[in-house]
């Protein structure tokens, strides 16, 4: 089949046709300059207004946790419930490991066996766009495609490594953190920053022998959270759930709704506008970083500077000045 034109893609996405949605996302994921222009045309056509979807009725939820915490199993259970309730669910992934290795922790989407054959669900593995910024750019645009295609719930999954959680928190309305009960040291196991960005926390795998342990962990976590978060802010609820036995999943979704209610329509729009602004600068920084890396002047001196710094012949401050001067063409 010939490559569809942008108007054809637009029409297909608006009708919610899966093949068109896939192609549109492939287009927005592409880093090729020629594709970028087409992607921009597509996105402008989809949203109709350049507001980055600030007023989109879609529910955007980030879901994070270390590999093995049960994210896919949980998303499978939640997704099935949501589509049964009449929603159309899009699942995107932000996986920084796909940036470095080409392979990815979240890549194996066959794990969501039921959801992947559900006609009202669309699952997309993480783009491998070279940098976390590139992945974020692609994901935000894929989200716009899904929302235009009638997906009213978008779940963005990410692994608990590095900067990816903060990145995902910056593109969703509600950030859900899944963790496990680990007697005694659960707080050490959780990066402090997470407690500051999580809107809802769930101790997962609360089933069988682990149920009691999970409850205790949830109570401890709730206590710790009170110390981290200010009094006037939303107090993130800490609940227990089991994606495997589908217990507590409904309750968790109600907590997500409660968080949205807490924000209110205006609060949500304001949050999304702020995210747009932050994202603007993130995109600029990412682009500048790329330009710096590829600037001929920088490339010309890079190895020499590296060798001198490693040999102890050049202090970092001087080395940095030299690189910046090379970038500026001085
Ligand atoms: P992910 O890496 O975070 O996506 O985790 P998975 O969903 O792939 O789950 C990792 C392992 O934990 C698998 O063996 C699952 O069967 C198991 N698992 C996932 N959710 C639960 C749960 O709620 N309870 C129990 N007992 N095991 C679970």
CSV table of C-alpha atoms and ligand atoms in Angstrom, one decimal:
chain,number,residue,atom,x,y,z
A,1,UNK,CA,0.0,0.0,0.0
A,2,UNK,CA,1.2,3.5,-0.8
A,3,UNK,CA,2.1,5.8,2.1
A,4,UNK,CA,-1.1,7.6,2.9
A,5,UNK,CA,-1.2,11.4,2.7
A,6,UNK,CA,-1.6,13.5,5.8
A,7,UNK,CA,-5.3,14.2,5.0
A,8,UNK,CA,-5.9,10.5,4.6
A,9,UNK,CA,-4.2,9.8,7.9
A,10,UNK,CA,-6.1,12.5,9.6
A,11,UNK,CA,-9.4,11.0,8.4
A,12,UNK,CA,-8.4,7.5,9.4
A,13,UNK,CA,-7.3,8.6,12.9
A,14,UNK,CA,-10.5,10.6,13.5
A,15,UNK,CA,-12.5,7.5,12.6
A,16,UNK,CA,-10.4,5.6,15.2
A,17,UNK,CA,-9.1,3.2,12.6
A,18,UNK,CA,-6.3,1.2,14.1
A,19,UNK,CA,-4.0,1.0,11.1
A,20,UNK,CA,-4.2,4.8,10.7
A,21,UNK,CA,-3.5,5.3,14.4
A,22,UNK,CA,-0.4,3.1,14.1
A,23,UNK,CA,0.8,4.8,11.0
A,24,UNK,CA,0.3,8.3,12.5
A,25,UNK,CA,2.2,7.3,15.6
A,26,UNK,CA,5.0,5.9,13.5
A,27,UNK,CA,5.1,9.2,11.7
A,28,UNK,CA,5.3,11.3,14.9
A,29,UNK,CA,8.0,8.9,16.3
A,30,UNK,CA,10.2,9.4,13.3
A,31,UNK,CA,13.2,11.7,13.7
A,32,UNK,CA,13.7,12.3,10.0
A,33,UNK,CA,13.5,16.0,9.1
A,34,UNK,CA,11.0,15.3,6.3
A,35,UNK,CA,8.8,13.4,8.6
A,36,UNK,CA,8.9,16.1,11.3
A,37,UNK,CA,7.2,18.6,9.0
A,38,UNK,CA,4.5,16.0,8.1
A,39,UNK,CA,4.1,15.1,11.8
A,40,UNK,CA,3.5,18.8,12.6
A,41,UNK,CA,1.0,19.1,9.9
A,42,UNK,CA,-0.8,16.0,11.2
A,43,UNK,CA,-0.8,17.1,14.8
A,44,UNK,CA,-2.1,20.6,13.9
A,45,UNK,CA,-4.9,18.9,11.9
A,46,UNK,CA,-5.7,16.5,14.7
A,47,UNK,CA,-6.0,18.9,17.6
A,48,UNK,CA,-7.5,21.8,15.5
A,49,UNK,CA,-5.9,24.2,17.9
A,50,UNK,CA,-2.3,24.6,19.0
A,51,UNK,CA,-3.0,24.1,22.8
A,52,UNK,CA,-1.3,20.8,23.2
A,53,UNK,CA,-4.5,19.2,24.2
A,54,UNK,CA,-4.9,21.2,27.4
A,55,UNK,CA,-8.7,20.8,27.2
A,56,UNK,CA,-8.7,17.2,26.0
A,57,UNK,CA,-11.4,15.2,27.8
A,58,UNK,CA,-9.0,12.2,28.0
A,59,UNK,CA,-7.8,10.9,31.3
A,60,UNK,CA,-4.0,10.6,31.2
A,61,UNK,CA,-2.4,8.4,33.8
A,62,UNK,CA,1.2,7.5,34.3
A,63,UNK,CA,2.0,4.2,35.8
A,64,UNK,CA,5.5,3.5,37.2
A,65,UNK,CA,7.4,1.0,39.3
A,66,UNK,CA,10.5,-1.1,39.1
A,67,UNK,CA,10.6,-4.0,36.6
A,68,UNK,CA,8.7,-7.0,38.1
A,69,UNK,CA,6.5,-4.8,40.3
A,70,UNK,CA,3.6,-6.0,38.2
A,71,UNK,CA,2.9,-3.1,35.9
A,72,UNK,CA,1.8,-5.1,32.8
A,73,UNK,CA,-0.3,-7.4,34.9
A,74,UNK,CA,-2.0,-4.4,36.5
A,75,UNK,CA,-2.5,-2.6,33.3
A,76,UNK,CA,-4.0,-5.7,31.8
A,77,UNK,CA,-6.5,-5.9,34.7
A,78,UNK,CA,-7.3,-2.2,34.7
A,79,UNK,CA,-7.5,-2.0,31.0
A,80,UNK,CA,-10.0,-4.9,30.8
A,81,UNK,CA,-12.2,-3.2,33.4
A,82,UNK,CA,-12.1,0.1,31.6
A,83,UNK,CA,-12.9,-1.3,28.1
A,84,UNK,CA,-15.7,-3.3,29.7
A,85,UNK,CA,-17.0,0.0,31.1
A,86,UNK,CA,-17.1,1.4,27.6
A,87,UNK,CA,-13.8,3.3,27.5
A,88,UNK,CA,-11.2,3.1,24.8
A,89,UNK,CA,-7.8,2.6,26.3
A,90,UNK,CA,-4.4,3.5,24.9
A,91,UNK,CA,-1.3,2.2,26.5
A,92,UNK,CA,2.1,3.9,25.8
A,93,UNK,CA,5.5,3.2,27.2
A,94,UNK,CA,8.4,5.4,28.1
A,95,UNK,CA,11.4,3.1,28.4
A,96,UNK,CA,14.8,4.8,28.8
A,97,UNK,CA,16.6,1.4,28.3
A,98,UNK,CA,15.3,1.3,24.7
A,99,UNK,CA,17.4,4.5,24.2
A,100,UNK,CA,20.7,2.9,25.1
A,101,UNK,CA,20.4,-0.7,24.1
A,102,UNK,CA,17.8,-0.8,21.4
A,103,UNK,CA,16.2,-3.6,23.4
A,104,UNK,CA,13.9,-2.7,26.1
A,105,UNK,CA,12.6,-3.6,29.5
A,106,UNK,CA,9.0,-2.8,28.6
A,107,UNK,CA,9.3,-4.1,25.0
A,108,UNK,CA,7.6,-7.4,25.5
A,109,UNK,CA,4.0,-6.3,25.1
A,110,UNK,CA,2.8,-9.9,24.5
A,111,UNK,CA,2.7,-10.0,28.2
A,112,UNK,CA,-0.6,-8.1,28.0
A,113,UNK,CA,-2.2,-10.9,26.2
A,114,UNK,CA,-5.9,-10.1,26.7
A,115,UNK,CA,-5.6,-6.3,26.3
A,116,UNK,CA,-3.6,-6.7,23.1
A,117,UNK,CA,-6.5,-8.4,21.4
A,118,UNK,CA,-9.1,-6.1,22.9
A,119,UNK,CA,-10.6,-4.1,20.0
A,120,UNK,CA,-11.0,-1.1,22.4
A,121,UNK,CA,-7.4,-1.1,23.5
A,122,UNK,CA,-4.3,0.0,21.7
A,123,UNK,CA,-0.9,-0.9,23.0
A,124,UNK,CA,2.3,0.7,21.7
A,125,UNK,CA,5.8,-0.2,22.9
A,126,UNK,CA,8.3,2.5,23.8
A,127,UNK,CA,9.8,4.4,20.9
A,128,UNK,CA,13.5,4.2,20.7
A,129,UNK,CA,14.2,7.8,19.8
A,130,UNK,CA,17.8,8.2,20.7
A,131,UNK,CA,17.4,10.2,23.9
A,132,UNK,CA,14.9,10.4,26.8
A,133,UNK,CA,13.9,13.8,25.4
A,134,UNK,CA,13.2,12.2,22.0
A,135,UNK,CA,11.2,9.4,23.6
A,136,UNK,CA,9.2,12.0,25.5
A,137,UNK,CA,8.5,14.1,22.4
A,138,UNK,CA,7.3,11.0,20.5
A,139,UNK,CA,5.1,9.9,23.4
A,140,UNK,CA,3.4,13.2,23.9
A,141,UNK,CA,2.6,13.3,20.2
A,142,UNK,CA,1.4,9.7,20.2
A,143,UNK,CA,-0.9,10.7,23.1
A,144,UNK,CA,-2.4,13.4,20.9
A,145,UNK,CA,-2.9,10.9,18.1
A,146,UNK,CA,-4.6,8.4,20.5
A,147,UNK,CA,-6.9,11.1,21.9
A,148,UNK,CA,-7.9,12.3,18.5
A,149,UNK,CA,-8.6,8.7,17.6
A,150,UNK,CA,-11.2,8.5,20.4
A,151,UNK,CA,-9.1,6.9,23.1
A,152,UNK,CA,-10.4,8.5,26.2
A,153,UNK,CA,-8.0,6.9,28.7
A,154,UNK,CA,-4.3,6.9,28.0
A,155,UNK,CA,-2.0,5.0,30.3
A,156,UNK,CA,1.7,5.8,30.1
A,157,UNK,CA,3.9,3.1,31.6
A,158,UNK,CA,7.4,3.6,32.7
A,159,UNK,CA,10.1,1.8,34.6
A,160,UNK,CA,11.5,3.2,37.8
A,161,UNK,CA,14.9,4.2,36.6
A,162,UNK,CA,16.6,7.5,36.3
A,163,UNK,CA,14.8,10.5,34.9
A,164,UNK,CA,12.0,8.7,33.1
A,165,UNK,CA,9.5,8.9,36.0
A,166,UNK,CA,9.8,12.7,36.2
A,167,UNK,CA,9.4,12.9,32.5
A,168,UNK,CA,6.2,10.8,32.5
A,169,UNK,CA,4.8,12.8,35.5
A,170,UNK,CA,5.2,15.8,33.3
A,171,UNK,CA,2.9,14.5,30.6
A,172,UNK,CA,0.0,13.0,32.6
A,173,UNK,CA,-2.8,14.2,34.9
A,174,UNK,CA,-2.3,11.6,37.6
A,175,UNK,CA,0.8,9.7,38.4
A,176,UNK,CA,0.4,6.3,39.9
A,177,UNK,CA,3.3,4.6,41.6
A,178,UNK,CA,3.3,0.8,42.1
A,179,UNK,CA,5.5,-0.6,44.8
A,180,UNK,CA,5.9,-3.8,46.8
A,181,UNK,CA,5.9,-4.6,50.5
A,182,UNK,CA,9.4,-5.2,51.6
A,183,UNK,CA,9.4,-5.6,55.4
A,184,UNK,CA,11.5,-3.0,57.1
A,185,UNK,CA,13.3,-1.2,54.3
A,186,UNK,CA,10.5,-0.2,51.9
A,187,UNK,CA,11.4,3.4,52.3
A,188,UNK,CA,15.0,2.9,51.3
A,189,UNK,CA,13.8,1.0,48.3
A,190,UNK,CA,11.8,4.0,47.1
A,191,UNK,CA,13.6,7.0,45.8
A,192,UNK,CA,12.6,10.1,47.7
A,193,UNK,CA,11.6,12.0,44.6
A,194,UNK,CA,8.9,9.5,43.8
A,195,UNK,CA,7.0,10.3,46.9
A,196,UNK,CA,7.0,13.9,45.8
A,197,UNK,CA,5.5,13.3,42.4
A,198,UNK,CA,3.2,10.4,43.0
A,199,UNK,CA,-0.5,11.2,43.2
A,200,UNK,CA,-1.7,7.7,44.1
A,201,UNK,CA,0.5,4.9,45.5
A,202,UNK,CA,-0.4,1.2,45.5
A,203,UNK,CA,1.4,-1.6,47.2
A,204,UNK,CA,0.9,-4.3,44.6
A,205,UNK,CA,0.8,-8.1,44.8
A,206,UNK,CA,-1.4,-7.9,47.9
A,207,UNK,CA,-2.6,-11.4,47.5
A,208,UNK,CA,-2.2,-14.8,49.2
A,209,UNK,CA,0.5,-14.7,51.9
A,210,UNK,CA,1.6,-11.2,51.0
A,211,UNK,CA,-1.7,-9.5,51.7
A,212,UNK,CA,-1.1,-8.7,55.4
A,213,UNK,CA,2.5,-7.6,54.7
A,214,UNK,CA,1.2,-5.3,52.0
A,215,UNK,CA,-1.3,-3.7,54.3
A,216,UNK,CA,1.4,-3.0,56.9
A,217,UNK,CA,3.6,-1.5,54.2
A,218,UNK,CA,0.8,0.7,52.9
A,219,UNK,CA,0.3,2.1,56.4
A,220,UNK,CA,4.0,2.8,56.9
A,221,UNK,CA,4.2,4.5,53.6
A,222,UNK,CA,1.2,6.7,54.3
A,223,UNK,CA,2.9,7.8,57.5
A,224,UNK,CA,6.1,8.6,55.6
A,225,UNK,CA,4.2,10.5,53.0
A,226,UNK,CA,2.7,12.8,55.5
A,227,UNK,CA,6.3,14.0,56.3
A,228,UNK,CA,7.2,14.6,52.7
A,229,UNK,CA,4.1,16.3,51.4
A,230,UNK,CA,2.8,19.7,52.6
A,231,UNK,CA,-0.5,19.9,54.5
A,232,UNK,CA,-2.5,21.9,51.9
A,233,UNK,CA,-1.5,19.7,49.0
A,234,UNK,CA,-3.4,16.6,47.8
A,235,UNK,CA,-2.5,13.8,50.2
A,236,UNK,CA,-1.7,10.8,48.0
A,237,UNK,CA,-3.7,7.8,49.1
A,238,UNK,CA,-1.7,4.6,49.7
A,239,UNK,CA,-3.7,1.5,48.9
A,240,UNK,CA,-3.1,-2.1,48.3
A,241,UNK,CA,-4.0,-4.1,45.2
A,242,UNK,CA,-3.4,-7.2,43.2
A,243,UNK,CA,-3.2,-6.9,39.5
A,244,UNK,CA,-3.1,-10.7,39.3
A,245,UNK,CA,-6.3,-11.4,41.2
A,246,UNK,CA,-7.9,-8.1,40.2
A,247,UNK,CA,-8.5,-7.1,43.8
A,248,UNK,CA,-8.3,-3.4,44.6
A,249,UNK,CA,-8.0,-2.3,41.0
A,250,UNK,CA,-11.4,-0.7,40.9
A,251,UNK,CA,-10.7,1.1,44.1
A,252,UNK,CA,-7.4,2.4,42.7
A,253,UNK,CA,-9.2,3.8,39.7
A,254,UNK,CA,-11.6,5.5,42.0
A,255,UNK,CA,-8.6,7.2,43.6
A,256,UNK,CA,-7.5,8.4,40.2
A,257,UNK,CA,-10.9,9.9,39.7
A,258,UNK,CA,-10.8,11.5,43.1
A,259,UNK,CA,-7.4,13.1,42.2
A,260,UNK,CA,-9.0,14.5,39.1
A,261,UNK,CA,-12.0,15.8,41.1
A,262,UNK,CA,-9.5,17.4,43.5
A,263,UNK,CA,-7.8,19.2,40.6
A,264,UNK,CA,-11.1,20.3,39.1
A,265,UNK,CA,-11.5,21.4,35.5
A,266,UNK,CA,-9.6,24.6,36.0
A,267,UNK,CA,-6.9,23.0,38.0
A,268,UNK,CA,-6.4,20.3,35.4
A,269,UNK,CA,-6.2,22.8,32.6
A,270,UNK,CA,-3.7,24.8,34.6
A,271,UNK,CA,-1.6,21.8,35.3
A,272,UNK,CA,-1.6,20.8,31.7
A,273,UNK,CA,-0.7,24.3,30.6
A,274,UNK,CA,2.3,24.3,33.0
A,275,UNK,CA,3.3,20.9,31.6
A,276,UNK,CA,3.3,22.4,28.2
A,277,UNK,CA,5.6,25.2,29.3
A,278,UNK,CA,8.0,22.8,31.0
A,279,UNK,CA,7.9,20.5,28.0
A,280,UNK,CA,8.7,23.4,25.8
A,281,UNK,CA,11.9,24.0,27.6
A,282,UNK,CA,12.7,20.4,27.8
A,283,UNK,CA,12.4,20.2,24.0
A,284,UNK,CA,14.6,23.2,23.6
A,285,UNK,CA,17.3,21.7,26.0
A,286,UNK,CA,17.1,18.4,24.2
A,287,UNK,CA,17.6,20.1,20.8
A,288,UNK,CA,20.4,22.2,22.1
A,289,UNK,CA,22.1,19.1,23.5
A,290,UNK,CA,21.9,17.4,20.1
A,291,UNK,CA,23.3,20.5,18.3
A,292,UNK,CA,26.1,20.6,20.8
A,293,UNK,CA,27.0,17.0,20.2
A,294,UNK,CA,26.9,17.4,16.4
A,295,UNK,CA,28.5,20.8,16.1
A,296,UNK,CA,31.6,20.4,13.8
A,297,UNK,CA,33.7,22.7,16.0
A,298,UNK,CA,32.9,20.6,19.1
A,299,UNK,CA,33.6,17.4,17.2
A,300,UNK,CA,36.9,18.7,16.1
A,301,UNK,CA,38.3,19.2,19.6
A,302,UNK,CA,36.3,16.7,21.6
A,303,UNK,CA,38.8,13.9,21.7
A,304,UNK,CA,41.7,16.1,22.5
A,305,UNK,CA,39.8,17.8,25.4
A,306,UNK,CA,38.7,14.4,26.7
A,307,UNK,CA,42.3,13.1,26.7
A,308,UNK,CA,43.6,16.3,28.5
A,309,UNK,CA,40.9,16.2,31.1
A,310,UNK,CA,41.5,12.5,31.8
A,311,UNK,CA,45.2,13.0,32.0
A,312,UNK,CA,44.7,15.8,34.5
A,313,UNK,CA,46.2,18.4,32.2
A,314,UNK,CA,43.0,20.5,31.9
A,315,UNK,CA,40.6,21.5,34.7
A,316,UNK,CA,36.9,20.9,33.9
A,317,UNK,CA,36.1,24.6,34.0
A,318,UNK,CA,38.7,25.5,31.4
A,319,UNK,CA,37.7,22.4,29.3
A,320,UNK,CA,34.0,23.5,29.4
A,321,UNK,CA,34.9,27.0,28.3
A,322,UNK,CA,36.9,25.6,25.4
A,323,UNK,CA,34.0,23.3,24.3
A,324,UNK,CA,31.5,26.2,24.5
A,325,UNK,CA,33.9,28.5,22.5
A,326,UNK,CA,34.2,25.8,19.9
A,327,UNK,CA,30.4,25.5,19.7
A,328,UNK,CA,30.0,29.3,19.3
A,329,UNK,CA,32.6,29.2,16.5
A,330,UNK,CA,35.0,31.4,18.4
B,1,LIG,P1,6.3,-5.5,35.2
B,1,LIG,O1,7.7,-5.8,34.9
B,1,LIG,O2,6.2,-4.4,36.3
B,1,LIG,O3,5.5,-5.2,34.0
B,1,LIG,O4,5.7,-6.8,36.0
B,1,LIG,P2,4.8,-8.0,35.4
B,1,LIG,O5,3.4,-7.6,35.3
B,1,LIG,O6,5.4,-8.6,34.2
B,1,LIG,O7,4.9,-9.0,36.6
B,1,LIG,C1,6.1,-9.6,37.0
B,1,LIG,C2,5.9,-10.9,37.7
B,1,LIG,O8,5.1,-10.7,38.9
B,1,LIG,C3,5.1,-11.9,36.9
B,1,LIG,O9,5.6,-13.2,37.1
B,1,LIG,C4,3.7,-11.8,37.3
B,1,LIG,O10,3.0,-13.0,37.2
B,1,LIG,C5,3.9,-11.4,38.8
B,1,LIG,N1,2.8,-10.6,39.3
B,1,LIG,C6,2.3,-9.5,38.7
B,1,LIG,N2,1.3,-8.9,39.4
B,1,LIG,C7,1.1,-9.7,40.4
B,1,LIG,C8,0.2,-9.7,41.6
B,1,LIG,O11,-0.7,-8.8,41.7
B,1,LIG,N3,0.3,-10.7,42.5
B,1,LIG,C9,1.3,-11.6,42.4
B,1,LIG,N4,1.3,-12.5,43.4
B,1,LIG,N5,2.1,-11.7,41.4
B,1,LIG,C10,2.0,-10.8,40.4
